[in-house]
Amino acid sequence: MTTHILRHGETHYSSQYLVNGDPTRPIPLSKDGVLSCGLVWHMLPLRRVSTWISSEFPRARQTASRLMGVPEPGLVVDPRLNELDYGDFEGGPFLKYASWLEQHGARHRPPGARESQREGIKRMLIGLQAAVEHPSPRVIVCHGLLVSVLHWHRERSAGDPMPLFFPEAPYVQPISFADEDLQSCVRSLLADIAAEPESDSGPRGDAEKTGAESELDVATFDRVNHPHAQRDFPDA
């Protein structure tokens, strides 16, 4: 019983590091994003997949459709796997949101948003947990933050607290779990979030940084789509 989880393909928004947490915006895959979907056929036995699941965002659904190749079996759309709601930062550069996040912390909701970063991660994890109710093997097409959190959990050392920022997830490169391992991973991450103090105010010392210094801290990244371990840019 296996679940393969991957980030959608590239879009013109994601290639410019612009945030999109509104599923009603028609943002499709870029040409490179479409081409990258063909590579997954060499990584996974896609013809044997029993359940296809995606968020309701066009880029995730388009990626899933490209991977499926045929319309059967039908695609399960789960809004719990959606990207974060960025509120007033919608459509703007990630660095603006990241600077706000550094100053206010992961448990605060951005202006105009319905959820904080941690609330969004919790929602995604609950959606992931529900996926095991569907027939296996499964493929889940979601967004960079969830995939990044899963990679971080696999590589973490014992006792490591959940960070504010995570290394950027590669496009359409699956991370796979047996059902028992996936459930254990989700339970552990949900426990991490529940154990965090409610009055999170962001990393120590952030209040002493200027906005420009904060942006420099999160601006060191590699724009090339290298494997996950080689990427330094944080997903929010």
Coordinates of N, CA and C in Angstrom, one line a residue:
M1 N 0.9 -1.2 0.0 CA 0.0 0.0 0.0 C 0.9 1.2 0.0
T2 N 0.9 1.9 -1.1 CA 1.9 3.0 -1.3 C 1.2 4.3 -1.8
T3 N 1.8 5.4 -1.3 CA 1.3 6.7 -1.8 C 2.5 7.5 -2.4
H4 N 2.4 8.0 -3.6 CA 3.4 8.8 -4.2 C 2.9 10.3 -4.2
I5 N 3.7 11.2 -3.6 CA 3.3 12.5 -3.5 C 4.3 13.4 -4.2
L6 N 3.7 14.4 -5.0 CA 4.6 15.2 -5.8 C 4.0 16.6 -6.0
R7 N 4.9 17.6 -6.2 CA 4.5 18.9 -6.5 C 4.1 19.0 -7.9
H8 N 3.2 19.9 -8.2 CA 2.8 20.2 -9.6 C 3.9 20.7 -10.4
G9 N 3.7 20.7 -11.7 CA 4.7 21.2 -12.6 C 4.9 22.8 -12.6
E10 N 5.9 23.3 -13.2 CA 6.2 24.7 -13.2 C 5.1 25.5 -13.8
T11 N 4.9 26.7 -13.3 CA 4.0 27.7 -13.9 C 4.8 29.0 -14.1
H12 N 4.3 29.9 -14.9 CA 5.0 31.2 -15.0 C 5.0 32.0 -13.7
Y13 N 4.1 31.7 -12.8 CA 4.1 32.3 -11.5 C 5.2 31.7 -10.6
S14 N 5.3 30.4 -10.6 CA 6.3 29.7 -9.7 C 7.7 30.0 -10.2
S15 N 7.9 30.1 -11.5 CA 9.2 30.3 -12.0 C 9.7 31.7 -11.7
Q16 N 8.8 32.6 -11.4 CA 9.2 34.0 -10.9 C 9.1 34.2 -9.4
Y17 N 8.7 33.1 -8.7 CA 8.5 33.1 -7.3 C 7.5 34.1 -6.8
L18 N 6.3 34.0 -7.6 CA 5.2 34.8 -7.2 C 4.2 33.8 -6.5
V19 N 3.5 34.3 -5.5 CA 2.6 33.4 -4.7 C 1.2 33.4 -5.3
N20 N 0.6 32.2 -5.3 CA -0.8 32.1 -5.7 C -1.5 31.1 -4.8
G21 N -2.3 31.6 -3.9 CA -3.1 30.8 -3.0 C -4.6 30.9 -3.3
D22 N -4.9 31.4 -4.5 CA -6.3 31.5 -4.9 C -6.6 30.6 -6.0
P23 N -7.4 29.5 -5.8 CA -7.6 28.5 -6.8 C -8.4 29.0 -8.0
T24 N -9.1 30.1 -7.8 CA -9.9 30.6 -8.9 C -9.1 31.4 -10.0
R25 N -7.8 31.6 -9.7 CA -7.0 32.3 -10.7 C -6.5 31.2 -11.7
P26 N -6.8 31.4 -13.0 CA -6.4 30.4 -14.0 C -5.0 30.5 -14.4
I27 N -4.1 29.8 -13.6 CA -2.7 29.8 -13.8 C -2.3 28.4 -14.2
P28 N -2.1 28.1 -15.5 CA -1.7 26.8 -16.0 C -0.3 26.5 -15.9
L29 N 0.1 25.3 -16.3 CA 1.5 25.0 -16.4 C 2.2 25.7 -17.5
S30 N 3.5 26.0 -17.3 CA 4.3 26.6 -18.4 C 4.6 25.5 -19.4
K31 N 5.3 25.9 -20.5 CA 5.7 24.9 -21.4 C 6.7 23.9 -20.7
D32 N 7.6 24.4 -19.9 CA 8.5 23.5 -19.2 C 7.8 22.6 -18.2
G33 N 6.8 23.2 -17.6 CA 6.0 22.4 -16.7 C 5.3 21.2 -17.3
V34 N 4.7 21.5 -18.5 CA 4.1 20.4 -19.3 C 5.1 19.3 -19.6
L35 N 6.3 19.8 -20.1 CA 7.3 18.8 -20.6 C 7.8 18.0 -19.4
S36 N 7.9 18.6 -18.2 CA 8.4 17.8 -17.1 C 7.5 16.7 -16.6
C37 N 6.2 16.8 -16.9 CA 5.3 15.7 -16.5 C 5.7 14.4 -17.2
G38 N 6.2 14.5 -18.4 CA 6.6 13.3 -19.1 C 7.7 12.5 -18.4
L39 N 8.5 13.2 -17.6 CA 9.6 12.5 -16.9 C 9.1 11.5 -15.9
V40 N 8.0 11.8 -15.3 CA 7.5 11.0 -14.2 C 7.2 9.5 -14.7
W41 N 6.9 9.4 -15.9 CA 6.6 8.0 -16.5 C 7.8 7.1 -16.4
H42 N 9.0 7.7 -16.2 CA 10.2 7.0 -16.1 C 10.6 6.7 -14.6
M43 N 9.8 7.4 -13.7 CA 10.1 7.2 -12.2 C 9.1 6.3 -11.5
L44 N 7.9 6.3 -12.0 CA 6.8 5.6 -11.3 C 6.0 4.7 -12.3
P45 N 5.5 3.6 -11.8 CA 4.6 2.7 -12.6 C 3.2 3.3 -12.7
L46 N 3.0 4.4 -13.4 CA 1.8 5.1 -13.4 C 0.6 4.3 -14.0
R47 N 0.8 3.4 -14.8 CA -0.3 2.6 -15.4 C -0.9 1.7 -14.3
R48 N -0.3 1.5 -13.2 CA -0.8 0.7 -12.2 C -1.4 1.5 -11.0
V49 N -1.5 2.8 -11.2 CA -2.1 3.6 -10.1 C -3.6 3.4 -10.0
S50 N -4.0 3.2 -8.8 CA -5.5 3.0 -8.6 C -6.2 4.3 -8.3
T51 N -5.6 5.2 -7.6 CA -6.2 6.5 -7.2 C -5.4 7.7 -7.5
W52 N -6.0 8.7 -8.2 CA -5.3 9.9 -8.5 C -6.0 11.0 -7.7
I53 N -5.2 11.8 -6.9 CA -5.7 12.8 -6.1 C -5.0 14.1 -6.3
S54 N -5.7 15.2 -6.3 CA -5.0 16.5 -6.5 C -5.7 17.6 -5.6
S55 N -5.0 18.7 -5.5 CA -5.7 19.9 -4.9 C -6.7 20.4 -6.0
E56 N -7.4 21.5 -5.7 CA -8.4 22.0 -6.7 C -7.7 23.1 -7.6
F57 N -6.4 23.4 -7.4 CA -5.8 24.4 -8.2 C -5.6 23.9 -9.6
P58 N -5.8 24.7 -10.6 CA -5.6 24.3 -12.0 C -4.3 23.7 -12.3
R59 N -3.2 24.2 -11.7 CA -1.9 23.6 -12.0 C -1.7 22.2 -11.5
A60 N -2.3 21.9 -10.3 CA -2.3 20.6 -9.8 C -3.1 19.6 -10.6
R61 N -4.3 20.1 -11.0 CA -5.2 19.2 -11.8 C -4.7 19.0 -13.2
Q62 N -4.0 20.0 -13.7 CA -3.4 19.8 -15.1 C -2.3 18.8 -15.0
T63 N -1.4 18.9 -13.9 CA -0.3 18.0 -13.8 C -0.9 16.6 -13.6
A64 N -1.9 16.4 -12.8 CA -2.4 15.0 -12.6 C -3.0 14.5 -13.9
S65 N -3.7 15.3 -14.7 CA -4.2 14.9 -16.0 C -3.1 14.5 -16.9
R66 N -2.0 15.2 -17.0 CA -0.9 14.9 -17.8 C -0.3 13.6 -17.4
L67 N -0.2 13.3 -16.1 CA 0.4 12.1 -15.7 C -0.6 10.9 -15.9
M68 N -1.9 11.1 -15.7 CA -2.8 10.0 -15.9 C -2.8 9.5 -17.4
G69 N -2.7 10.5 -18.3 CA -2.7 10.1 -19.7 C -4.0 9.8 -20.3
V70 N -4.9 9.2 -19.5 CA -6.3 8.8 -19.9 C -7.2 9.3 -18.8
P71 N -8.5 9.5 -19.1 CA -9.4 10.0 -18.1 C -9.8 9.0 -17.0
E72 N -9.4 7.8 -17.1 CA -9.8 6.8 -16.1 C -8.6 6.2 -15.4
P73 N -8.6 6.0 -14.1 CA -9.7 6.3 -13.2 C -9.8 7.8 -12.9
G74 N -11.0 8.2 -12.4 CA -11.3 9.6 -12.2 C -10.4 10.2 -11.2
L75 N -10.3 11.5 -11.3 CA -9.4 12.3 -10.4 C -10.2 12.7 -9.2
V76 N -9.7 12.5 -8.0 CA -10.2 12.9 -6.8 C -9.7 14.3 -6.4
V77 N -10.5 15.3 -6.3 CA -10.0 16.6 -6.0 C -10.3 16.9 -4.5
D78 N -9.3 17.2 -3.7 CA -9.4 17.4 -2.3 C -8.9 18.8 -2.0
P79 N -9.8 19.8 -1.6 CA -9.4 21.2 -1.3 C -8.5 21.3 -0.1
R80 N -8.4 20.2 0.7 CA -7.6 20.2 1.9 C -6.1 20.2 1.5
L81 N -5.8 19.8 0.2 CA -4.5 19.8 -0.3 C -4.1 21.1 -1.0
N82 N -5.0 22.1 -0.9 CA -4.7 23.4 -1.6 C -3.5 24.1 -1.1
E83 N -3.0 25.0 -1.9 CA -1.9 25.9 -1.5 C -2.4 26.8 -0.4
L84 N -1.4 27.4 0.3 CA -1.7 28.4 1.4 C -2.6 29.5 0.9
D85 N -3.4 30.1 1.7 CA -4.1 31.3 1.4 C -3.1 32.5 1.8
Y86 N -2.7 33.2 0.9 CA -1.7 34.3 1.1 C -2.3 35.6 1.4
G87 N -3.6 35.7 1.4 CA -4.3 37.0 1.7 C -3.9 38.1 0.8
D88 N -3.5 39.2 1.5 CA -3.1 40.4 0.7 C -1.8 40.3 -0.1
F89 N -1.1 39.2 0.2 CA 0.2 39.0 -0.6 C -0.1 38.2 -1.9
E90 N -1.3 37.9 -2.1 CA -1.7 37.1 -3.3 C -1.1 37.8 -4.6
G91 N -0.5 37.0 -5.4 CA 0.1 37.5 -6.7 C 1.4 38.2 -6.6
G92 N 1.9 38.5 -5.4 CA 3.1 39.2 -5.2 C 4.3 38.3 -5.1
P93 N 5.5 38.9 -4.9 CA 6.7 38.1 -4.8 C 6.8 37.4 -3.4
F94 N 7.3 36.2 -3.5 CA 7.4 35.4 -2.2 C 8.2 36.1 -1.2
L95 N 9.2 36.9 -1.5 CA 10.0 37.5 -0.5 C 9.2 38.5 0.3
K96 N 8.2 39.1 -0.2 CA 7.4 40.0 0.6 C 6.6 39.3 1.6
Y97 N 6.1 38.1 1.3 CA 5.4 37.3 2.2 C 6.4 36.7 3.2
A98 N 7.6 36.3 2.8 CA 8.6 35.7 3.7 C 9.0 36.7 4.7
S99 N 9.2 38.0 4.3 CA 9.6 39.0 5.2 C 8.6 39.2 6.3
W100 N 7.3 39.2 5.9 CA 6.2 39.3 6.9 C 6.2 38.1 7.8
L101 N 6.4 36.9 7.2 CA 6.4 35.7 8.0 C 7.5 35.7 9.1
E102 N 8.7 36.2 8.7 CA 9.8 36.3 9.7 C 9.4 37.2 10.8
Q103 N 8.7 38.3 10.5 CA 8.4 39.3 11.6 C 7.3 38.8 12.5
H104 N 6.3 38.1 11.9 CA 5.1 37.8 12.7 C 5.0 36.3 13.1
G105 N 5.7 35.4 12.5 CA 5.7 34.0 12.9 C 4.7 33.2 12.2
A106 N 4.8 31.9 12.3 CA 4.1 30.9 11.5 C 2.6 30.7 12.0
R107 N 2.3 31.2 13.2 CA 1.0 31.0 13.7 C 0.0 32.2 13.6
H108 N 0.5 33.2 12.9 CA -0.3 34.4 12.7 C -0.8 34.4 11.2
R109 N -2.0 34.9 11.1 CA -2.6 35.0 9.7 C -2.2 36.3 9.0
P110 N -1.7 36.2 7.8 CA -1.4 37.4 7.1 C -2.7 38.2 6.9
P111 N -2.5 39.5 6.6 CA -3.7 40.4 6.4 C -4.5 39.8 5.2
G112 N -5.8 39.7 5.4 CA -6.7 39.2 4.4 C -6.7 37.7 4.2
A113 N -5.9 36.9 4.9 CA -5.9 35.5 4.8 C -6.8 34.8 5.8
R114 N -7.2 33.6 5.5 CA -8.1 32.8 6.3 C -7.3 31.9 7.2
E115 N -6.0 31.8 7.0 CA -5.2 30.8 7.8 C -3.8 31.3 7.9
S116 N -3.2 30.8 9.0 CA -1.7 31.0 9.2 C -1.0 29.9 8.4
Q117 N 0.4 30.0 8.4 CA 1.2 29.0 7.8 C 1.0 27.6 8.5
R118 N 1.0 27.6 9.8 CA 0.8 26.4 10.5 C -0.6 25.8 10.3
E119 N -1.6 26.7 10.3 CA -3.0 26.2 10.1 C -3.1 25.6 8.7
G120 N -2.4 26.2 7.7 CA -2.4 25.6 6.3 C -1.7 24.3 6.3
I121 N -0.5 24.2 7.0 CA 0.2 22.9 7.0 C -0.7 21.8 7.6
K122 N -1.3 22.2 8.7 CA -2.2 21.2 9.4 C -3.3 20.7 8.5
R123 N -4.0 21.7 7.8 CA -5.0 21.3 6.8 C -4.5 20.3 5.8
M124 N -3.3 20.6 5.2 CA -2.8 19.7 4.2 C -2.5 18.4 4.7
L125 N -2.0 18.3 6.0 CA -1.6 17.0 6.6 C -2.9 16.2 6.8
I126 N -4.0 16.8 7.2 CA -5.3 16.1 7.4 C -5.8 15.6 6.0
G127 N -5.6 16.4 5.0 CA -5.9 15.9 3.6 C -5.1 14.7 3.2
L128 N -3.8 14.7 3.6 CA -2.9 13.6 3.3 C -3.3 12.4 4.0
Q129 N -3.7 12.6 5.3 CA -4.1 11.4 6.1 C -5.3 10.8 5.6
A130 N -6.3 11.6 5.0 CA -7.5 11.0 4.4 C -7.3 10.2 3.2
A131 N -6.1 10.5 2.5 CA -5.9 9.9 1.2 C -5.7 8.4 1.3
V132 N -5.3 7.9 2.5 CA -5.1 6.4 2.6 C -6.4 5.7 2.6
E133 N -7.5 6.3 2.7 CA -8.8 5.7 2.6 C -9.1 5.2 1.2
H134 N -8.4 5.8 0.2 CA -8.6 5.4 -1.2 C -7.7 4.2 -1.6
P135 N -8.1 3.5 -2.6 CA -7.4 2.3 -3.1 C -5.9 2.7 -3.4
S136 N -5.0 1.8 -3.1 CA -3.6 1.9 -3.4 C -3.2 1.1 -4.6
P137 N -2.1 1.5 -5.3 CA -1.3 2.7 -5.1 C -1.9 4.0 -5.5
R138 N -1.5 5.1 -4.9 CA -2.1 6.4 -5.1 C -1.0 7.4 -5.5
V139 N -1.4 8.4 -6.3 CA -0.6 9.5 -6.6 C -1.3 10.8 -6.2
I140 N -0.6 11.6 -5.4 CA -1.2 12.9 -5.0 C -0.4 14.0 -5.6
V141 N -1.1 14.9 -6.3 CA -0.4 16.1 -6.8 C -0.8 17.3 -6.0
C142 N 0.1 17.9 -5.3 CA -0.2 19.0 -4.4 C 0.8 20.1 -4.6
H143 N 1.2 20.8 -3.6 CA 2.0 22.0 -3.7 C 3.3 21.9 -3.0
G144 N 4.2 22.9 -3.2 CA 5.5 22.8 -2.8 C 5.7 22.7 -1.3
L145 N 4.8 23.5 -0.5 CA 5.0 23.5 0.9 C 4.8 22.1 1.5
L146 N 3.8 21.4 1.2 CA 3.5 20.1 1.7 C 4.7 19.1 1.4
V147 N 5.1 19.1 0.2 CA 6.2 18.2 -0.2 C 7.5 18.6 0.6
S148 N 7.7 19.9 0.7 CA 8.9 20.3 1.5 C 8.9 19.9 2.9
V149 N 7.7 20.0 3.5 CA 7.5 19.5 4.9 C 7.8 18.1 5.0
L150 N 7.3 17.3 4.1 CA 7.6 15.8 4.1 C 9.1 15.5 4.0
H151 N 9.7 16.2 3.1 CA 11.2 16.0 2.9 C 11.9 16.4 4.2
W152 N 11.5 17.5 4.8 CA 12.2 17.9 6.0 C 12.0 16.9 7.1
H153 N 10.8 16.3 7.2 CA 10.6 15.4 8.3 C 11.4 14.1 8.1
R154 N 11.6 13.7 6.8 CA 12.4 12.5 6.6 C 13.9 12.7 6.9
E155 N 14.3 14.0 6.8 CA 15.8 14.2 6.9 C 16.1 14.8 8.3
R156 N 15.1 15.1 9.1 CA 15.3 15.8 10.4 C 16.1 14.9 11.4
S157 N 16.7 15.6 12.3 CA 17.4 14.9 13.4 C 16.4 14.9 14.6
A158 N 16.6 13.9 15.5 CA 15.7 13.8 16.6 C 15.7 15.1 17.4
G159 N 14.5 15.5 17.7 CA 14.3 16.7 18.5 C 14.3 18.0 17.7
D160 N 14.6 18.0 16.4 CA 14.5 19.2 15.6 C 13.1 19.8 15.6
P161 N 13.0 21.1 16.0 CA 11.7 21.8 15.9 C 11.3 22.1 14.5
M162 N 10.1 22.2 14.2 CA 9.7 22.5 12.8 C 10.1 23.9 12.5
P163 N 10.8 24.1 11.4 CA 11.3 25.5 11.0 C 10.2 26.4 10.5
L164 N 10.6 27.6 10.3 CA 9.7 28.6 9.7 C 9.7 28.5 8.2
F165 N 10.9 28.2 7.6 CA 11.1 28.0 6.2 C 11.6 26.6 5.9
F166 N 11.2 26.1 4.7 CA 11.7 24.8 4.3 C 12.3 24.9 2.9
P167 N 13.3 24.0 2.6 CA 13.9 24.1 1.3 C 12.9 23.8 0.2
E168 N 13.1 24.5 -0.9 CA 12.1 24.4 -2.0 C 12.0 23.0 -2.5
A169 N 10.8 22.5 -2.7 CA 10.5 21.2 -3.3 C 10.7 21.2 -4.8
P170 N 11.3 20.2 -5.4 CA 11.4 20.1 -6.9 C 10.0 19.9 -7.5
Y171 N 9.9 20.3 -8.7 CA 8.7 20.0 -9.5 C 8.6 18.5 -9.9
V172 N 7.4 18.0 -9.8 CA 7.1 16.6 -10.2 C 8.1 15.6 -10.0
Q173 N 8.7 15.6 -8.8 CA 9.6 14.5 -8.3 C 9.0 13.9 -7.1
P174 N 8.5 12.6 -7.2 CA 7.8 12.0 -6.2 C 8.6 11.7 -4.9
I175 N 7.9 11.8 -3.8 CA 8.4 11.2 -2.5 C 7.3 10.2 -2.1
S176 N 7.8 9.0 -1.8 CA 6.9 7.8 -1.7 C 6.9 7.3 -0.3
F177 N 5.7 6.8 0.2 CA 5.5 6.3 1.5 C 4.7 5.1 1.5
A178 N 5.0 4.1 2.3 CA 4.1 3.0 2.7 C 3.1 3.6 3.6
D179 N 1.9 3.0 3.6 CA 0.8 3.6 4.4 C 1.1 3.8 5.9
E180 N 1.8 2.8 6.5 CA 2.1 2.9 7.9 C 3.1 4.1 8.1
D181 N 4.1 4.2 7.2 CA 5.0 5.3 7.4 C 4.4 6.6 7.2
L182 N 3.5 6.7 6.2 CA 2.8 8.0 6.0 C 2.0 8.4 7.2
Q183 N 1.2 7.5 7.7 CA 0.4 7.8 8.9 C 1.3 8.2 10.1
S184 N 2.4 7.5 10.3 CA 3.3 7.9 11.3 C 3.9 9.3 11.1
C185 N 4.2 9.6 9.9 CA 4.8 10.9 9.5 C 3.8 12.0 9.8
V186 N 2.5 11.8 9.4 CA 1.5 12.8 9.6 C 1.2 13.0 11.1
R187 N 1.1 11.9 11.8 CA 0.9 12.0 13.3 C 2.0 12.8 14.0
S188 N 3.2 12.6 13.6 CA 4.4 13.2 14.2 C 4.3 14.7 13.9
L189 N 4.0 15.1 12.6 CA 4.0 16.5 12.2 C 2.9 17.2 12.9
L190 N 1.7 16.6 13.0 CA 0.6 17.2 13.6 C 0.9 17.4 15.1
A191 N 1.6 16.5 15.7 CA 2.0 16.7 17.1 C 3.0 17.8 17.3
D192 N 3.9 18.0 16.3 CA 4.8 19.1 16.3 C 4.1 20.4 16.4
I193 N 3.1 20.5 15.5 CA 2.3 21.8 15.4 C 1.5 22.0 16.7
A194 N 0.9 21.0 17.2 CA 0.1 21.1 18.4 C 0.9 21.5 19.6
A195 N 2.2 21.1 19.6 CA 3.1 21.4 20.7 C 3.7 22.8 20.7
E196 N 3.6 23.5 19.6 CA 4.2 24.8 19.5 C 3.4 25.8 20.3
P197 N 4.1 26.8 20.9 CA 3.4 27.8 21.7 C 2.4 28.6 20.8
E198 N 1.3 28.9 21.4 CA 0.2 29.7 20.6 C 0.7 31.1 20.3
S199 N 1.6 31.6 21.1 CA 2.0 33.0 20.9 C 3.3 33.1 20.1
D200 N 3.5 32.2 19.1 CA 4.7 32.2 18.3 C 4.9 33.6 17.7
S201 N 6.1 34.2 17.9 CA 6.4 35.5 17.3 C 7.5 35.5 16.3
G202 N 7.8 34.3 15.8 CA 8.9 34.1 14.8 C 10.2 33.9 15.4
P203 N 11.3 33.7 14.6 CA 12.6 33.3 15.1 C 13.1 34.4 16.0
R204 N 13.9 34.0 17.0 CA 14.6 34.9 17.9 C 15.4 35.9 17.2
G205 N 15.4 37.2 17.6 CA 16.2 38.2 17.0 C 15.6 38.8 15.7
D206 N 14.5 38.3 15.2 CA 13.9 38.9 14.0 C 13.5 40.4 14.2
A207 N 13.1 40.7 15.4 CA 12.6 42.0 15.7 C 13.7 43.1 15.5
E208 N 15.0 42.6 15.7 CA 16.1 43.5 15.5 C 16.6 43.7 14.1
K209 N 16.0 42.9 13.2 CA 16.4 43.0 11.8 C 15.6 44.1 11.0
T210 N 16.2 44.7 10.1 CA 15.5 45.6 9.2 C 14.8 44.8 8.2
G211 N 13.8 45.3 7.5 CA 13.1 44.6 6.4 C 14.1 44.2 5.3
A212 N 15.0 45.0 5.0 CA 16.0 44.7 3.9 C 16.9 43.5 4.4
E213 N 17.3 43.5 5.6 CA 18.1 42.4 6.1 C 17.3 41.1 6.1
S214 N 16.0 41.1 6.4 CA 15.2 40.0 6.4 C 15.1 39.4 5.0
E215 N 14.9 40.3 4.0 CA 14.8 39.8 2.7 C 16.1 39.2 2.2
L216 N 17.2 39.8 2.6 CA 18.5 39.2 2.2 C 18.6 37.8 2.8
D217 N 18.1 37.5 4.0 CA 18.2 36.2 4.6 C 17.5 35.2 3.8
V218 N 16.4 35.5 3.2 CA 15.6 34.5 2.5 C 15.8 34.6 0.9
A219 N 16.8 35.4 0.5 CA 17.0 35.6 -0.9 C 18.1 34.8 -1.5
T220 N 18.7 33.9 -0.7 CA 19.8 33.1 -1.2 C 19.2 31.7 -1.6
F221 N 19.1 31.6 -3.0 CA 18.5 30.4 -3.5 C 19.0 30.1 -4.9
D222 N 18.8 28.8 -5.3 CA 19.3 28.4 -6.6 C 18.1 28.2 -7.5
R223 N 18.0 29.0 -8.5 CA 16.8 28.9 -9.4 C 16.7 27.7 -10.3
V224 N 17.8 26.9 -10.4 CA 17.8 25.7 -11.2 C 17.1 24.6 -10.5
N225 N 16.3 23.8 -11.2 CA 15.5 22.8 -10.6 C 16.3 21.5 -10.3
H226 N 17.2 21.7 -9.3 CA 18.1 20.6 -8.8 C 17.3 19.7 -7.9
P227 N 17.8 18.5 -7.6 CA 17.1 17.6 -6.6 C 17.0 18.3 -5.3
H228 N 16.0 17.9 -4.5 CA 15.6 18.6 -3.3 C 16.8 18.9 -2.4
A229 N 17.7 18.0 -2.2 CA 18.8 18.2 -1.2 C 19.7 19.3 -1.6
Q230 N 19.7 19.8 -2.8 CA 20.6 20.8 -3.3 C 19.9 22.2 -3.3
R231 N 18.7 22.3 -2.9 CA 18.0 23.5 -3.1 C 17.9 24.2 -1.8
D232 N 18.0 25.6 -1.8 CA 18.1 26.3 -0.6 C 17.0 27.3 -0.4
F233 N 16.2 27.6 -1.4 CA 15.1 28.6 -1.3 C 14.0 28.0 -0.5
P234 N 13.5 28.8 0.5 CA 12.4 28.2 1.3 C 11.0 28.3 0.7
D235 N 10.2 27.3 0.9 CA 8.8 27.4 0.6 C 8.1 27.9 1.8
A236 N 7.1 28.8 1.6 CA 6.4 29.3 2.7 C 5.3 28.3 3.1

